[in-house]
């Protein structure tokens, strides 16, 4: 059972909190590269781990992620002018470069050296896989770059989207590793969503599922087995990598999918959705489907990252579809079903009231590993999931004889190998 204290420990992510400090030890996906597509384009507000930041691309194409507020009198630099290698505050014209260094204060003579003393908080950034990642931790602990397969395949093999979710990161992430819900919440969509159909989708509708969790160096794998043909079991194997990455088992010839659950603040998170195929470009049909909110992606309100289907319109629940067994919960779309269900728990689920069962073992293990990693980081040591080797893994769906251990038997399928297709039934 999770106590109130343990729940606070795991869900608070501001500066100085144990989980906040832990997350600040990793590279974090902060925004899509396309949000700041061109040099000197408008700056973009980004909130990560309760910190309000501003991202911009300067005249030379360099990306900066800096404090949102001007050091003069606290105006939001979002109103600023992005020009001549710096962002100029719209109030009195103070100008900052991508490192947050103030490079001009019009009212003060340059010779005074005043502006040299002014520097805004700024975070190192890197663009990988069409995403701007930031590192918000102590400089001496800056880790090697992320090494997830989706960041390394050619651009045409990948589709990335993000959406805001109106709840704490932990309950969103727990939904991502709770494979037990798939046979219920998503059961009708496994027939209708063209990126999920296949033999595996039929086998997944089988509700007699057994769970096994195996701890790995970077996190854990969760194997869920269901009956397959005589003497065999169908295994769906999810990867979870600290601190907030998950990889969903694939279906048939479809691409691989994964998420990162990044806290915006303690009541909201960014659900990053990554789709990639290791060996081929995504087809026009796949891209079109995902852009229209299919697969793990959702349709967004134009100009925002808020889903069209959201809390304010009761997720456009269709009770007739629910009654007619067209939709298990009445919400359309796999990703929005997850979001609706997770947001319904409230901004931060009170875990002291829950009653866990054996299918929640993955969720329990993730909580234990996060707590352990936070304590490791507190001691100044390196937490799990920082070593890039732990990122080079895959999810898999695979049929195995019923007398073998899944983790050993699927070992090769769980490695990300250049030029080798993923194991998928
Ligand atoms: S508040 Fe930004 S220049 Fe004065
Ligand atoms: Fe789901």
Tab-separated table of N, CA, C and O in Angstrom, residues 249-350:
chain	number	residue	atom	x	y	z
A	249	UNK	N	4.234	-2.879	-26.896
A	249	UNK	CA	4.413	-3.980	-27.847
A	249	UNK	C	3.668	-3.714	-29.158
A	249	UNK	O	2.553	-3.187	-29.140
A	250	UNK	N	4.284	-4.076	-30.282
A	250	UNK	CA	3.688	-3.793	-31.596
A	250	UNK	C	2.642	-4.835	-32.005
A	250	UNK	O	2.503	-5.885	-31.373
A	251	UNK	N	1.929	-4.522	-33.091
A	251	UNK	CA	0.957	-5.443	-33.697
A	251	UNK	C	1.327	-5.657	-35.154
A	251	UNK	O	1.444	-4.683	-35.915
A	252	UNK	N	1.482	-6.905	-35.556
A	252	UNK	CA	1.694	-7.252	-36.963
A	252	UNK	C	2.806	-6.442	-37.605
A	252	UNK	O	3.869	-6.238	-37.034
A	253	UNK	N	2.524	-5.952	-38.821
A	253	UNK	CA	3.541	-5.206	-39.568
A	253	UNK	C	3.632	-3.747	-39.144
A	253	UNK	O	4.351	-2.954	-39.758
A	254	UNK	N	2.885	-3.373	-38.142
A	254	UNK	CA	2.878	-1.968	-37.745
A	254	UNK	C	4.184	-1.563	-37.081
A	254	UNK	O	4.968	-2.392	-36.636
A	255	UNK	N	4.374	-0.248	-37.010
A	255	UNK	CA	5.591	0.302	-36.421
A	255	UNK	C	5.582	0.128	-34.898
A	255	UNK	O	4.581	-0.289	-34.314
A	256	UNK	N	6.704	0.461	-34.290
A	256	UNK	CA	6.818	0.434	-32.832
A	256	UNK	C	6.314	1.766	-32.261
A	256	UNK	O	6.457	2.809	-32.904
A	257	UNK	N	5.765	1.691	-31.058
A	257	UNK	CA	5.259	2.899	-30.406
A	257	UNK	C	5.844	3.039	-29.012
A	257	UNK	O	6.120	2.038	-28.343
A	258	UNK	N	6.000	4.267	-28.599
A	258	UNK	CA	6.473	4.500	-27.235
A	258	UNK	C	6.030	5.854	-26.737
A	258	UNK	O	5.502	6.683	-27.489
A	259	UNK	N	6.229	6.055	-25.441
A	259	UNK	CA	5.834	7.315	-24.803
A	259	UNK	C	6.948	7.824	-23.896
A	259	UNK	O	7.776	7.053	-23.411
A	260	UNK	N	6.906	9.111	-23.636
A	260	UNK	CA	7.632	9.680	-22.504
A	260	UNK	C	6.619	10.549	-21.777
A	260	UNK	O	5.849	11.280	-22.408
A	261	UNK	N	6.593	10.431	-20.476
A	261	UNK	CA	5.599	11.151	-19.658
A	261	UNK	C	6.346	12.210	-18.875
A	261	UNK	O	6.995	11.917	-17.879
A	262	UNK	N	6.272	13.440	-19.362
A	262	UNK	CA	7.112	14.498	-18.807
A	262	UNK	C	6.261	15.479	-17.991
A	262	UNK	O	5.312	16.066	-18.538
A	263	UNK	N	6.582	15.660	-16.716
A	263	UNK	CA	5.783	16.602	-15.923
A	263	UNK	C	5.885	18.019	-16.474
A	263	UNK	O	6.988	18.513	-16.748
A	264	UNK	N	4.744	18.671	-16.664
A	264	UNK	CA	4.711	20.112	-16.923
A	264	UNK	C	4.773	20.781	-15.549
A	264	UNK	O	5.652	21.569	-15.253
A	265	UNK	N	3.814	20.425	-14.711
A	265	UNK	CA	3.870	20.739	-13.279
A	265	UNK	C	3.256	19.518	-12.607
A	265	UNK	O	3.098	18.482	-13.251
A	266	UNK	N	2.893	19.632	-11.331
A	266	UNK	CA	2.443	18.410	-10.661
A	266	UNK	C	1.017	17.993	-11.063
A	266	UNK	O	0.634	16.844	-10.863
A	267	UNK	N	0.257	18.903	-11.657
A	267	UNK	CA	-1.126	18.587	-12.056
A	267	UNK	C	-1.294	18.349	-13.556
A	267	UNK	O	-2.404	18.092	-14.024
A	268	UNK	N	-0.221	18.494	-14.309
A	268	UNK	CA	-0.293	18.351	-15.775
A	268	UNK	C	0.977	17.691	-16.287
A	268	UNK	O	2.056	17.888	-15.715
A	269	UNK	N	0.824	16.949	-17.373
A	269	UNK	CA	2.039	16.391	-17.971
A	269	UNK	C	1.946	16.449	-19.490
A	269	UNK	O	0.870	16.691	-20.055
A	270	UNK	N	3.091	16.279	-20.118
A	270	UNK	CA	3.154	16.211	-21.564
A	270	UNK	C	3.282	14.727	-21.917
A	270	UNK	O	4.214	14.066	-21.475
A	271	UNK	N	2.325	14.224	-22.676
A	271	UNK	CA	2.429	12.848	-23.159
A	271	UNK	C	3.089	12.897	-24.522
A	271	UNK	O	2.476	13.342	-25.496
A	272	UNK	N	4.323	12.470	-24.566
A	272	UNK	CA	5.032	12.378	-25.841
A	272	UNK	C	4.719	11.032	-26.467
A	272	UNK	O	4.701	10.008	-25.772
A	273	UNK	N	4.479	11.029	-27.775
A	273	UNK	CA	4.113	9.794	-28.480
A	273	UNK	C	5.083	9.606	-29.642
A	273	UNK	O	5.165	10.482	-30.507
A	274	UNK	N	5.791	8.499	-29.628
A	274	UNK	CA	6.810	8.236	-30.644
A	274	UNK	C	6.435	6.983	-31.422
A	274	UNK	O	6.201	5.936	-30.829
A	275	UNK	N	6.383	7.095	-32.732
A	275	UNK	CA	6.154	5.923	-33.575
A	275	UNK	C	7.346	5.813	-34.510
A	275	UNK	O	7.751	6.820	-35.104
A	276	UNK	N	7.933	4.629	-34.612
A	276	UNK	CA	9.028	4.482	-35.583
A	276	UNK	C	9.082	3.061	-36.117
A	276	UNK	O	8.615	2.125	-35.464
A	277	UNK	N	9.626	2.933	-37.308
A	277	UNK	CA	9.867	1.606	-37.866
A	277	UNK	C	11.369	1.463	-38.088
A	277	UNK	O	11.978	2.313	-38.737
A	278	UNK	N	11.976	0.406	-37.553
A	278	UNK	CA	13.428	0.277	-37.657
A	278	UNK	C	13.933	0.117	-39.089
A	278	UNK	O	15.047	0.535	-39.403
A	279	UNK	N	13.122	-0.477	-39.984
A	279	UNK	CA	13.682	-0.838	-41.292
A	279	UNK	C	12.981	-0.228	-42.508
A	279	UNK	O	13.382	-0.499	-43.636
A	280	UNK	N	11.938	0.550	-42.310
A	280	UNK	CA	11.298	1.132	-43.500
A	280	UNK	C	10.689	2.497	-43.159
A	280	UNK	O	10.325	2.761	-42.001
A	281	UNK	N	10.542	3.348	-44.193
A	281	UNK	CA	9.836	4.612	-43.966
A	281	UNK	C	8.380	4.327	-43.627
A	281	UNK	O	7.820	3.316	-44.072
A	282	UNK	N	7.759	5.192	-42.870
A	282	UNK	CA	6.334	5.051	-42.583
A	282	UNK	C	5.561	5.357	-43.864
A	282	UNK	O	5.971	6.214	-44.658
A	283	UNK	N	4.465	4.616	-44.080
A	283	UNK	CA	3.711	4.796	-45.327
A	283	UNK	C	2.830	6.046	-45.234
A	283	UNK	O	2.562	6.560	-44.140
A	284	UNK	N	2.363	6.491	-46.409
A	284	UNK	CA	1.459	7.643	-46.423
A	284	UNK	C	0.202	7.349	-45.606
A	284	UNK	O	-0.306	8.213	-44.896
A	285	UNK	N	-0.270	6.099	-45.709
A	285	UNK	CA	-1.471	5.722	-44.952
A	285	UNK	C	-1.216	5.839	-43.448
A	285	UNK	O	-2.030	6.391	-42.695
A	286	UNK	N	-0.049	5.337	-43.016
A	286	UNK	CA	0.269	5.409	-41.580
A	286	UNK	C	0.358	6.866	-41.110
A	286	UNK	O	-0.201	7.239	-40.074
A	287	UNK	N	1.069	7.678	-41.898
A	287	UNK	CA	1.258	9.075	-41.505
A	287	UNK	C	-0.080	9.809	-41.454
A	287	UNK	O	-0.372	10.538	-40.502
A	288	UNK	N	-0.891	9.562	-42.466
A	288	UNK	CA	-2.203	10.207	-42.548
A	288	UNK	C	-3.063	9.791	-41.337
A	288	UNK	O	-3.724	10.626	-40.705
A	289	UNK	N	-3.043	8.491	-41.029
A	289	UNK	CA	-3.836	7.987	-39.901
A	289	UNK	C	-3.395	8.637	-38.593
A	289	UNK	O	-4.217	9.073	-37.781
A	290	UNK	N	-2.075	8.735	-38.398
A	290	UNK	CA	-1.573	9.301	-37.142
A	290	UNK	C	-1.882	10.788	-37.049
A	290	UNK	O	-2.260	11.292	-35.999
A	291	UNK	N	-1.724	11.484	-38.166
A	291	UNK	CA	-2.051	12.926	-38.158
A	291	UNK	C	-3.518	13.156	-37.825
A	291	UNK	O	-3.890	14.189	-37.295
A	292	UNK	N	-4.355	12.174	-38.165
A	292	UNK	CA	-5.783	12.305	-37.870
A	292	UNK	C	-6.167	11.702	-36.527
A	292	UNK	O	-7.336	11.426	-36.263
A	293	UNK	N	-5.166	11.457	-35.699
A	293	UNK	CA	-5.471	11.006	-34.336
A	293	UNK	C	-5.616	9.499	-34.205
A	293	UNK	O	-6.211	9.020	-33.246
A	294	UNK	N	-5.052	8.730	-35.148
A	294	UNK	CA	-5.106	7.274	-35.037
A	294	UNK	C	-3.884	6.728	-34.322
A	294	UNK	O	-2.949	7.459	-34.013
A	295	UNK	N	-3.910	5.402	-34.066
A	295	UNK	CA	-2.800	4.784	-33.342
A	295	UNK	C	-2.708	5.386	-31.947
A	295	UNK	O	-3.723	5.571	-31.280
A	296	UNK	N	-1.500	5.745	-31.529
A	296	UNK	CA	-1.347	6.298	-30.173
A	296	UNK	C	-1.412	7.830	-30.186
A	296	UNK	O	-1.144	8.471	-29.172
A	297	UNK	N	-1.727	8.413	-31.344
A	297	UNK	CA	-1.712	9.871	-31.470
A	297	UNK	C	-3.137	10.424	-31.364
A	297	UNK	O	-4.097	9.661	-31.473
A	298	UNK	N	-3.262	11.716	-31.143
A	298	UNK	CA	-4.607	12.285	-31.015
A	298	UNK	C	-4.737	13.551	-31.854
A	298	UNK	O	-3.740	14.173	-32.205
A	299	UNK	N	-5.958	13.892	-32.136
A	299	UNK	CA	-6.251	15.139	-32.860
A	299	UNK	C	-6.211	16.292	-31.874
A	299	UNK	O	-6.814	16.221	-30.802
A	300	UNK	N	-5.484	17.348	-32.257
A	300	UNK	CA	-5.296	18.463	-31.331
A	300	UNK	C	-6.082	19.691	-31.785
A	300	UNK	O	-6.334	19.870	-32.985
A	301	UNK	N	-6.420	20.542	-30.825
A	301	UNK	CA	-7.013	21.839	-31.170
A	301	UNK	C	-5.923	22.626	-31.896
A	301	UNK	O	-4.812	22.777	-31.357
A	302	UNK	N	-6.200	23.103	-33.124
A	302	UNK	CA	-5.138	23.762	-33.905
A	302	UNK	C	-4.437	24.863	-33.110
A	302	UNK	O	-5.074	25.620	-32.376
A	303	UNK	N	-3.116	24.898	-33.234
A	303	UNK	CA	-2.337	25.922	-32.544
A	303	UNK	C	-2.046	25.599	-31.087
A	303	UNK	O	-1.436	26.397	-30.383
A	304	UNK	N	-2.531	24.430	-30.617
A	304	UNK	CA	-2.293	24.038	-29.219
A	304	UNK	C	-1.878	22.565	-29.190
A	304	UNK	O	-1.900	21.877	-30.219
A	305	UNK	N	-1.539	22.100	-28.010
A	305	UNK	CA	-1.276	20.670	-27.847
A	305	UNK	C	-2.362	20.029	-26.981
A	305	UNK	O	-2.178	18.983	-26.390
A	306	UNK	N	-3.515	20.714	-26.900
A	306	UNK	CA	-4.647	20.164	-26.152
A	306	UNK	C	-5.516	19.337	-27.094
A	306	UNK	O	-5.857	19.800	-28.200
A	307	UNK	N	-5.873	18.121	-26.697
A	307	UNK	CA	-6.727	17.302	-27.561
A	307	UNK	C	-8.090	17.962	-27.786
A	307	UNK	O	-8.621	18.642	-26.904
A	308	UNK	N	-8.639	17.730	-28.988
A	308	UNK	CA	-9.987	18.207	-29.319
A	308	UNK	C	-10.998	17.590	-28.349
A	308	UNK	O	-11.917	18.247	-27.866
A	309	UNK	N	-10.795	16.296	-28.083
A	309	UNK	CA	-11.631	15.566	-27.125
A	309	UNK	C	-10.990	15.781	-25.756
A	309	UNK	O	-9.843	15.392	-25.549
A	310	UNK	N	-11.679	16.430	-24.842
A	310	UNK	CA	-11.038	16.734	-23.559
A	310	UNK	C	-12.064	16.813	-22.430
A	310	UNK	O	-13.258	16.633	-22.642
A	311	UNK	N	-11.544	17.091	-21.249
A	311	UNK	CA	-12.355	17.123	-20.026
A	311	UNK	C	-13.560	18.068	-20.154
A	311	UNK	O	-14.639	17.780	-19.652
A	312	UNK	N	-13.360	19.208	-20.831
A	312	UNK	CA	-14.426	20.216	-20.896
A	312	UNK	C	-15.615	19.783	-21.745
A	312	UNK	O	-16.701	20.358	-21.614
A	313	UNK	N	-15.408	18.823	-22.649
A	313	UNK	CA	-16.567	18.335	-23.427
A	313	UNK	C	-16.896	16.885	-23.058
A	313	UNK	O	-17.455	16.139	-23.853
A	314	UNK	N	-16.514	16.504	-21.822
A	314	UNK	CA	-16.770	15.138	-21.340
A	314	UNK	C	-16.250	14.092	-22.332
A	314	UNK	O	-16.828	13.022	-22.495
A	315	UNK	N	-15.135	14.460	-22.966
A	315	UNK	CA	-14.445	13.539	-23.888
A	315	UNK	C	-15.373	13.052	-25.007
A	315	UNK	O	-15.179	11.999	-25.586
A	316	UNK	N	-16.421	13.858	-25.285
A	316	UNK	CA	-17.409	13.537	-26.331
A	316	UNK	C	-17.877	12.088	-26.209
A	316	UNK	O	-17.972	11.348	-27.197
A	317	UNK	N	-18.155	11.701	-24.988
A	317	UNK	CA	-18.514	10.300	-24.733
A	317	UNK	C	-19.754	9.919	-25.536
A	317	UNK	O	-20.727	10.679	-25.614
A	318	UNK	N	-19.705	8.754	-26.139
A	318	UNK	CA	-20.799	8.258	-26.989
A	318	UNK	C	-21.410	7.036	-26.286
A	318	UNK	O	-20.918	5.917	-26.413
A	319	UNK	N	-22.469	7.287	-25.542
A	319	UNK	CA	-23.083	6.208	-24.757
A	319	UNK	C	-23.696	5.131	-25.648
A	319	UNK	O	-23.736	3.956	-25.267
A	320	UNK	N	-24.170	5.550	-26.835
A	320	UNK	CA	-24.768	4.559	-27.743
A	320	UNK	C	-23.696	3.593	-28.233
A	320	UNK	O	-23.903	2.378	-28.283
A	321	UNK	N	-22.516	4.137	-28.563
A	321	UNK	CA	-21.406	3.277	-29.017
A	321	UNK	C	-20.978	2.337	-27.899
A	321	UNK	O	-20.633	1.175	-28.123
A	322	UNK	N	-21.030	2.850	-26.660
A	322	UNK	CA	-20.661	2.012	-25.517
A	322	UNK	C	-21.655	0.863	-25.358
A	322	UNK	O	-21.270	-0.287	-25.181
A	323	UNK	N	-22.931	1.176	-25.470
A	323	UNK	CA	-23.974	0.163	-25.325
A	323	UNK	C	-23.918	-0.868	-26.462
A	323	UNK	O	-24.143	-2.057	-26.258
A	324	UNK	N	-23.605	-0.375	-27.646
A	324	UNK	CA	-23.598	-1.249	-28.829
A	324	UNK	C	-22.286	-2.028	-28.963
A	324	UNK	O	-22.032	-2.641	-29.995
A	325	UNK	N	-21.432	-1.976	-27.928
A	325	UNK	CA	-20.137	-2.677	-27.965
A	325	UNK	C	-19.253	-2.256	-29.121
A	325	UNK	O	-18.517	-3.053	-29.684
A	326	UNK	N	-19.341	-0.971	-29.458
A	326	UNK	CA	-18.425	-0.444	-30.453
A	326	UNK	C	-17.251	0.223	-29.746
A	326	UNK	O	-16.186	0.423	-30.319
A	327	UNK	N	-17.486	0.648	-28.531
A	327	UNK	CA	-16.439	1.285	-27.737
A	327	UNK	C	-16.643	0.865	-26.292
A	327	UNK	O	-17.761	0.962	-25.777
A	328	UNK	N	-15.598	0.385	-25.639
A	328	UNK	CA	-15.756	-0.144	-24.276
A	328	UNK	C	-16.136	0.959	-23.297
A	328	UNK	O	-16.965	0.761	-22.419
A	329	UNK	N	-15.507	2.146	-23.448
A	329	UNK	CA	-15.806	3.233	-22.500
A	329	UNK	C	-16.561	4.385	-23.148
A	329	UNK	O	-16.894	5.358	-22.475
A	330	UNK	N	-16.798	4.315	-24.451
A	330	UNK	CA	-17.576	5.364	-25.113
A	330	UNK	C	-16.746	6.521	-25.638
A	330	UNK	O	-17.266	7.396	-26.312
A	331	UNK	N	-15.430	6.536	-25.313
A	331	UNK	CA	-14.561	7.596	-25.822
A	331	UNK	C	-13.887	7.070	-27.088
A	331	UNK	O	-13.459	5.917	-27.133
A	332	UNK	N	-13.793	7.922	-28.104
A	332	UNK	CA	-13.200	7.480	-29.372
A	332	UNK	C	-11.681	7.641	-29.340
A	332	UNK	O	-11.169	8.641	-28.838
A	333	UNK	N	-10.965	6.643	-29.879
A	333	UNK	CA	-9.515	6.758	-30.033
A	333	UNK	C	-8.769	6.179	-28.840
A	333	UNK	O	-9.060	6.483	-27.691
A	334	UNK	N	-7.771	5.348	-29.149
A	334	UNK	CA	-7.040	4.641	-28.093
A	334	UNK	C	-6.354	5.617	-27.127
A	334	UNK	O	-6.465	5.487	-25.906
A	335	UNK	N	-5.662	6.608	-27.667
A	335	UNK	CA	-4.919	7.521	-26.790
A	335	UNK	C	-5.857	8.346	-25.927
A	335	UNK	O	-5.585	8.612	-24.754
A	336	UNK	N	-6.991	8.758	-26.494
A	336	UNK	CA	-7.921	9.567	-25.696
A	336	UNK	C	-8.668	8.729	-24.667
A	336	UNK	O	-9.077	9.226	-23.624
A	337	UNK	N	-8.832	7.430	-24.950
A	337	UNK	CA	-9.404	6.555	-23.922
A	337	UNK	C	-8.474	6.545	-22.709
A	337	UNK	O	-8.894	6.709	-21.570
A	338	UNK	N	-7.173	6.375	-22.979
A	338	UNK	CA	-6.195	6.382	-21.885
A	338	UNK	C	-6.237	7.708	-21.137
A	338	UNK	O	-6.299	7.750	-19.911
A	339	UNK	N	-6.192	8.806	-21.895
A	339	UNK	CA	-6.132	10.120	-21.257
A	339	UNK	C	-7.374	10.374	-20.410
A	339	UNK	O	-7.290	10.855	-19.276
A	340	UNK	N	-8.552	10.040	-20.957
A	340	UNK	CA	-9.808	10.293	-20.234
A	340	UNK	C	-9.833	9.520	-18.918
A	340	UNK	O	-10.174	10.056	-17.855
A	341	UNK	N	-9.463	8.248	-19.009
A	341	UNK	CA	-9.495	7.381	-17.828
A	341	UNK	C	-8.508	7.880	-16.768
A	341	UNK	O	-8.810	7.928	-15.576
A	342	UNK	N	-7.303	8.276	-17.233
A	342	UNK	CA	-6.273	8.716	-16.281
A	342	UNK	C	-6.621	10.067	-15.666
A	342	UNK	O	-6.406	10.301	-14.480
A	343	UNK	N	-7.179	10.968	-16.475
A	343	UNK	CA	-7.561	12.276	-15.925
A	343	UNK	C	-8.727	12.140	-14.947
A	343	UNK	O	-8.872	12.944	-14.029
A	344	UNK	N	-9.547	11.098	-15.140
A	344	UNK	CA	-10.716	10.944	-14.273
A	344	UNK	C	-10.329	10.652	-12.826
A	344	UNK	O	-11.141	10.775	-11.913
A	345	UNK	N	-9.067	10.260	-12.602
A	345	UNK	CA	-8.614	9.974	-11.228
A	345	UNK	C	-8.384	11.259	-10.431
A	345	UNK	O	-8.061	11.211	-9.254
A	346	UNK	N	-8.505	12.428	-11.114
A	346	UNK	CA	-8.174	13.708	-10.470
A	346	UNK	C	-6.745	14.081	-10.827
A	346	UNK	O	-5.992	13.243	-11.329
A	347	UNK	N	-6.365	15.353	-10.555
A	347	UNK	CA	-5.027	15.798	-10.966
A	347	UNK	C	-3.920	14.904	-10.398
A	347	UNK	O	-2.963	14.571	-11.088
A	348	UNK	N	-4.059	14.524	-9.124
A	348	UNK	CA	-3.088	13.598	-8.525
A	348	UNK	C	-3.868	12.503	-7.813
A	348	UNK	O	-4.585	12.765	-6.844
A	349	UNK	N	-3.748	11.304	-8.318
A	349	UNK	CA	-4.495	10.190	-7.717
A	349	UNK	C	-4.070	9.990	-6.263
A	349	UNK	O	-2.877	10.035	-5.947
A	350	UNK	N	-5.045	9.772	-5.384
A	350	UNK	CA	-4.735	9.468	-3.985
A	350	UNK	C	-4.491	7.955	-3.893
A	350	UNK	O	-5.424	7.166	-3.779
